[in-house]
PDB file of C-alpha atoms in Angstrom:
ATOM      1  CA  MET B   1      22.088   7.071   0.537  1.00  0.00           C
ATOM      2  CA  THR B   2      19.911   6.571  -2.277  1.00  0.00           C
ATOM      3  CA  THR B   3      17.882   9.610  -3.776  1.00  0.00           C
ATOM      4  CA  VAL B   4      14.558   8.346  -5.290  1.00  0.00           C
ATOM      5  CA  THR B   5      13.175  10.556  -8.069  1.00  0.00           C
ATOM      6  CA  ALA B   6       9.653  10.784  -9.703  1.00  0.00           C
ATOM      7  CA  PRO B   7       9.263   8.301 -12.334  1.00  0.00           C
ATOM      8  CA  LEU B   8       6.301  10.743 -13.897  1.00  0.00           C
ATOM      9  CA  ALA B   9       4.827  14.108 -13.372  1.00  0.00           C
ATOM     10  CA  GLY B  10       2.079  15.024 -11.051  1.00  0.00           C
ATOM     11  CA  ARG B  11       1.363  15.869  -7.555  1.00  0.00           C
ATOM     12  CA  ALA B  12       3.201  13.998  -4.893  1.00  0.00           C
ATOM     13  CA  ILE B  13       0.252  13.435  -2.395  1.00  0.00           C
ATOM     14  CA  GLY B  14       1.803  10.608   0.235  1.00  0.00           C
ATOM     15  CA  LEU B  15       0.869   7.214   0.636  1.00  0.00           C
ATOM     16  CA  ALA B  16      -1.877   7.747   3.183  1.00  0.00           C
ATOM     17  CA  ALA B  17      -4.071   9.166   0.325  1.00  0.00           C
ATOM     18  CA  VAL B  18      -3.510   6.064  -1.850  1.00  0.00           C
ATOM     19  CA  PRO B  19      -7.121   4.433  -2.184  1.00  0.00           C
ATOM     20  CA  ASP B  20      -5.601   0.878  -1.444  1.00  0.00           C
ATOM     21  CA  PRO B  21      -5.095  -0.374   2.004  1.00  0.00           C
ATOM     22  CA  VAL B  22      -1.823  -2.255   1.201  1.00  0.00           C
ATOM     23  CA  PHE B  23      -0.258   1.066   0.177  1.00  0.00           C
ATOM     24  CA  SER B  24      -1.980   3.468   2.366  1.00  0.00           C
ATOM     25  CA  GLY B  25      -0.917   1.486   5.290  1.00  0.00           C
ATOM     26  CA  ALA B  26       2.545   1.035   3.925  1.00  0.00           C
ATOM     27  CA  MET B  27       2.425  -2.747   4.221  1.00  0.00           C
ATOM     28  CA  VAL B  28       4.793  -2.923   1.379  1.00  0.00           C
ATOM     29  CA  GLY B  29       6.814  -0.260   2.622  1.00  0.00           C
ATOM     30  CA  PRO B  30       7.241   3.477   3.012  1.00  0.00           C
ATOM     31  CA  GLY B  31       7.474   6.004   0.330  1.00  0.00           C
ATOM     32  CA  THR B  32       4.892   8.496  -1.288  1.00  0.00           C
ATOM     33  CA  ALA B  33       2.795   8.603  -4.318  1.00  0.00           C
ATOM     34  CA  ILE B  34       2.020  10.350  -7.297  1.00  0.00           C
ATOM     35  CA  ASP B  35      -1.509  11.582  -8.638  1.00  0.00           C
ATOM     36  CA  PRO B  36      -0.292  11.877 -12.300  1.00  0.00           C
ATOM     37  CA  VAL B  37      -0.947  14.334 -15.038  1.00  0.00           C
ATOM     38  CA  LEU B  38      -3.835  12.870 -16.996  1.00  0.00           C
ATOM     39  CA  GLU B  39      -1.905  12.606 -20.390  1.00  0.00           C
ATOM     40  CA  PRO B  40       0.079   9.878 -22.055  1.00  0.00           C
ATOM     41  CA  CYS B  41       3.431   9.786 -20.552  1.00  0.00           C
ATOM     42  CA  VAL B  42       6.494   7.565 -19.760  1.00  0.00           C
ATOM     43  CA  ALA B  43       7.437   6.154 -16.709  1.00  0.00           C
ATOM     44  CA  VAL B  44      11.119   6.119 -15.816  1.00  0.00           C
ATOM     45  CA  ALA B  45      13.496   4.443 -13.563  1.00  0.00           C
ATOM     46  CA  PRO B  46      13.575   6.254 -10.157  1.00  0.00           C
ATOM     47  CA  VAL B  47      16.995   5.214  -9.380  1.00  0.00           C
ATOM     48  CA  ASP B  48      20.112   3.675 -11.107  1.00  0.00           C
ATOM     49  CA  GLY B  49      19.853  -0.479 -10.923  1.00  0.00           C
ATOM     50  CA  ILE B  50      18.893  -3.578 -12.169  1.00  0.00           C
ATOM     51  CA  VAL B  51      15.107  -4.212 -13.224  1.00  0.00           C
ATOM     52  CA  VAL B  52      14.224  -7.103 -10.868  1.00  0.00           C
ATOM     53  CA  SER B  53      10.505  -7.253 -11.535  1.00  0.00           C
ATOM     54  CA  LEU B  54       8.469  -5.933 -14.551  1.00  0.00           C
ATOM     55  CA  HIS B  55       4.861  -5.847 -15.601  1.00  0.00           C
ATOM     56  CA  PRO B  56       2.862  -3.468 -17.652  1.00  0.00           C
ATOM     57  CA  HIS B  57       1.399  -1.817 -14.688  1.00  0.00           C
ATOM     58  CA  ALA B  58       4.490  -2.043 -12.158  1.00  0.00           C
ATOM     59  CA  PHE B  59       8.363  -2.379 -11.926  1.00  0.00           C
ATOM     60  CA  VAL B  60      10.989  -2.798  -9.297  1.00  0.00           C
ATOM     61  CA  VAL B  61      14.568  -1.275  -9.708  1.00  0.00           C
ATOM     62  CA  VAL B  62      17.247  -2.231  -7.049  1.00  0.00           C
ATOM     63  CA  ASP B  63      20.229  -0.110  -6.844  1.00  0.00           C
ATOM     64  CA  VAL B  64      23.844  -1.020  -6.178  1.00  0.00           C
ATOM     65  CA  GLU B  65      22.937  -0.661  -2.320  1.00  0.00           C
ATOM     66  CA  GLY B  66      20.303  -3.296  -2.530  1.00  0.00           C
ATOM     67  CA  HIS B  67      17.557  -0.794  -2.197  1.00  0.00           C
ATOM     68  CA  GLY B  68      14.343  -2.038  -4.193  1.00  0.00           C
ATOM     69  CA  VAL B  69      11.987   0.743  -5.517  1.00  0.00           C
ATOM     70  CA  LEU B  70       8.646  -0.183  -6.672  1.00  0.00           C
ATOM     71  CA  THR B  71       6.678   2.022  -9.016  1.00  0.00           C
ATOM     72  CA  HIS B  72       3.127   1.166  -9.503  1.00  0.00           C
ATOM     73  CA  LEU B  73       0.953   2.712 -12.171  1.00  0.00           C
ATOM     74  CA  GLY B  74      -2.346   3.049 -10.895  1.00  0.00           C
ATOM     75  CA  ILE B  75      -4.536   1.278  -8.613  1.00  0.00           C
ATOM     76  CA  ASP B  76      -5.790  -2.285  -9.473  1.00  0.00           C
ATOM     77  CA  THR B  77      -4.628  -1.608 -13.151  1.00  0.00           C
ATOM     78  CA  VAL B  78      -3.312  -5.063 -13.047  1.00  0.00           C
ATOM     79  CA  GLN B  79      -6.930  -5.718 -14.038  1.00  0.00           C
ATOM     80  CA  LEU B  80      -6.437  -3.965 -17.310  1.00  0.00           C
ATOM     81  CA  SER B  81      -4.449  -6.952 -18.530  1.00  0.00           C
ATOM     82  CA  GLY B  82      -1.867  -4.418 -20.292  1.00  0.00           C
ATOM     83  CA  ASP B  83      -4.241  -2.213 -21.879  1.00  0.00           C
ATOM     84  CA  GLY B  84      -2.815   1.434 -21.866  1.00  0.00           C
ATOM     85  CA  PHE B  85       0.749   0.334 -21.228  1.00  0.00           C
ATOM     86  CA  GLU B  86       3.611  -0.464 -23.306  1.00  0.00           C
ATOM     87  CA  VAL B  87       6.729  -2.334 -21.553  1.00  0.00           C
ATOM     88  CA  LEU B  88       9.912  -0.310 -23.032  1.00  0.00           C
ATOM     89  CA  ILE B  89      12.668  -2.583 -21.490  1.00  0.00           C
ATOM     90  CA  ASN B  90      13.125  -6.069 -20.293  1.00  0.00           C
ATOM     91  CA  LYS B  91      13.342  -7.673 -16.901  1.00  0.00           C
ATOM     92  CA  GLY B  92      17.027  -7.813 -15.876  1.00  0.00           C
ATOM     93  CA  ASP B  93      18.115  -4.677 -17.770  1.00  0.00           C
ATOM     94  CA  THR B  94      20.377  -2.348 -16.177  1.00  0.00           C
ATOM     95  CA  VAL B  95      18.870   1.135 -16.099  1.00  0.00           C
ATOM     96  CA  ARG B  96      19.930   4.602 -15.098  1.00  0.00           C
ATOM     97  CA  ARG B  97      17.692   7.105 -13.291  1.00  0.00           C
ATOM     98  CA  GLY B  98      15.331   8.592 -15.892  1.00  0.00           C
ATOM     99  CA  ASP B  99      15.553   5.829 -18.563  1.00  0.00           C
ATOM    100  CA  ALA B 100      12.051   4.929 -20.066  1.00  0.00           C
ATOM    101  CA  VAL B 101      10.572   2.031 -18.538  1.00  0.00           C
ATOM    102  CA  VAL B 102       6.945   1.693 -19.406  1.00  0.00           C
ATOM    103  CA  ARG B 103       4.966   4.262 -21.848  1.00  0.00           C
ATOM    104  CA  TRP B 104       1.287   4.562 -19.975  1.00  0.00           C
ATOM    105  CA  ASP B 105      -1.920   6.540 -20.531  1.00  0.00           C
ATOM    106  CA  PRO B 106      -3.517   7.051 -17.103  1.00  0.00           C
ATOM    107  CA  ASN B 107      -6.797   8.177 -18.962  1.00  0.00           C
ATOM    108  CA  VAL B 108      -7.201   4.479 -19.903  1.00  0.00           C
ATOM    109  CA  ALA B 109      -7.134   3.511 -16.262  1.00  0.00           C
ATOM    110  CA  VAL B 110      -9.563   6.584 -15.325  1.00  0.00           C
ATOM    111  CA  ALA B 111     -11.869   5.292 -18.043  1.00  0.00           C
ATOM    112  CA  ALA B 112     -11.882   1.733 -16.734  1.00  0.00           C
ATOM    113  CA  GLY B 113     -13.006   3.109 -13.451  1.00  0.00           C
ATOM    114  CA  LYS B 114      -9.346   2.747 -11.689  1.00  0.00           C
ATOM    115  CA  SER B 115      -7.441   5.169  -9.751  1.00  0.00           C
ATOM    116  CA  PRO B 116      -4.633   6.678 -11.606  1.00  0.00           C
ATOM    117  CA  ILE B 117      -2.446   7.231  -8.506  1.00  0.00           C
ATOM    118  CA  CYS B 118       1.067   5.867  -8.529  1.00  0.00           C
ATOM    119  CA  PRO B 119       2.687   4.549  -5.444  1.00  0.00           C
ATOM    120  CA  VAL B 120       6.460   4.766  -5.429  1.00  0.00           C
ATOM    121  CA  VAL B 121       7.436   2.670  -2.388  1.00  0.00           C
ATOM    122  CA  ALA B 122      10.980   1.691  -0.643  1.00  0.00           C
ATOM    123  CA  LEU B 123      10.514  -1.996  -0.506  1.00  0.00           C
ATOM    124  CA  GLU B 124      11.131  -3.717   3.020  1.00  0.00           C
ATOM    125  CA  ALA B 125      12.465  -0.198   4.328  1.00  0.00           C
ATOM    126  CA  THR B 126      11.432   1.298   7.738  1.00  0.00           C
ATOM    127  CA  SER B 127       9.624   4.526   7.818  1.00  0.00           C
ATOM    128  CA  ASP B 128      12.735   6.127   9.846  1.00  0.00           C
ATOM    129  CA  ALA B 129      15.212   5.076   6.894  1.00  0.00           C
ATOM    130  CA  LEU B 130      13.473   7.701   4.558  1.00  0.00           C
ATOM    131  CA  ALA B 131      13.875  11.288   4.674  1.00  0.00           C
ATOM    132  CA  ALA B 132      12.623  14.608   2.732  1.00  0.00           C
ATOM    133  CA  VAL B 133       9.510  12.670   1.642  1.00  0.00           C
ATOM    134  CA  ARG B 134       7.477  14.720  -0.624  1.00  0.00           C
ATOM    135  CA  ASP B 135       3.847  14.578  -0.018  1.00  0.00           C
ATOM    136  CA  GLY B 136       1.042  16.894   0.775  1.00  0.00           C
ATOM    137  CA  ASP B 137       0.418  18.075  -2.673  1.00  0.00           C
ATOM    138  CA  ALA B 138       3.529  19.211  -4.024  1.00  0.00           C
ATOM    139  CA  VAL B 139       4.056  19.369  -7.659  1.00  0.00           C
ATOM    140  CA  VAL B 140       6.614  17.068  -9.152  1.00  0.00           C
ATOM    141  CA  GLU B 141       8.212  16.822 -12.418  1.00  0.00           C
ATOM    142  CA  THR B 142       9.623  13.635 -14.009  1.00  0.00           C
ATOM    143  CA  GLY B 143      13.043  13.373 -12.151  1.00  0.00           C
ATOM    144  CA  ASP B 144      12.561  15.516  -8.985  1.00  0.00           C
ATOM    145  CA  ALA B 145      13.475  13.979  -5.694  1.00  0.00           C
ATOM    146  CA  LEU B 146      10.798  12.201  -3.775  1.00  0.00           C
ATOM    147  CA  PHE B 147      12.746  10.840  -0.762  1.00  0.00           C
ATOM    148  CA  ASP B 148      16.088  10.013   0.223  1.00  0.00           C
ATOM    149  CA  TRP B 149      16.648   6.292   1.417  1.00  0.00           C
ATOM    150  CA  THR B 150      19.614   5.785   3.899  1.00  0.00           C
TER     151      THR B 150
END
C-alpha cells in the first residue's frame, strides 16, 4: 500500500470540485484536490520515488510499487509558461516524500485568471484502489495523508 500525502497546504476538496472536466471526471485517475493557501509555497513529493515527468506546473512521481502520482499546480497553468513557478529538481531524480519539487506562488495563477486548485491524482488507478480519501473541505498541511492506494 502507498500512502499519498499532501504536496502543499490548503483544503482537500475532492476531484469533483475541480473546475476542469478531465480532473473532475477522474479521466486521468482518481484522487483528490487541494485548494491551496494563497501564498508562495514549495510543492513537495507526495511519495518516495522517481520523478518521471516534470514541468513547472505539474510533476509525476512513481514509487517502487509502480504507482504514479500526478501533482498538478493549478488549472490551465501551463498557459503561464512557467511564470510563478521555479523547478527545484530534475526529471529522473529520486525523491523522498516531502522533498521540495517546485516553488510556486498560486497568487500568480489567480492574477492571470486561473484556478489555483491542485489535483493530486493516482494515475491509471481505479477508484476502488483508493481508501481514506481526504475531501469535503478538510484542512490539510503539507505532508498530511490524502489517500491510501492499494
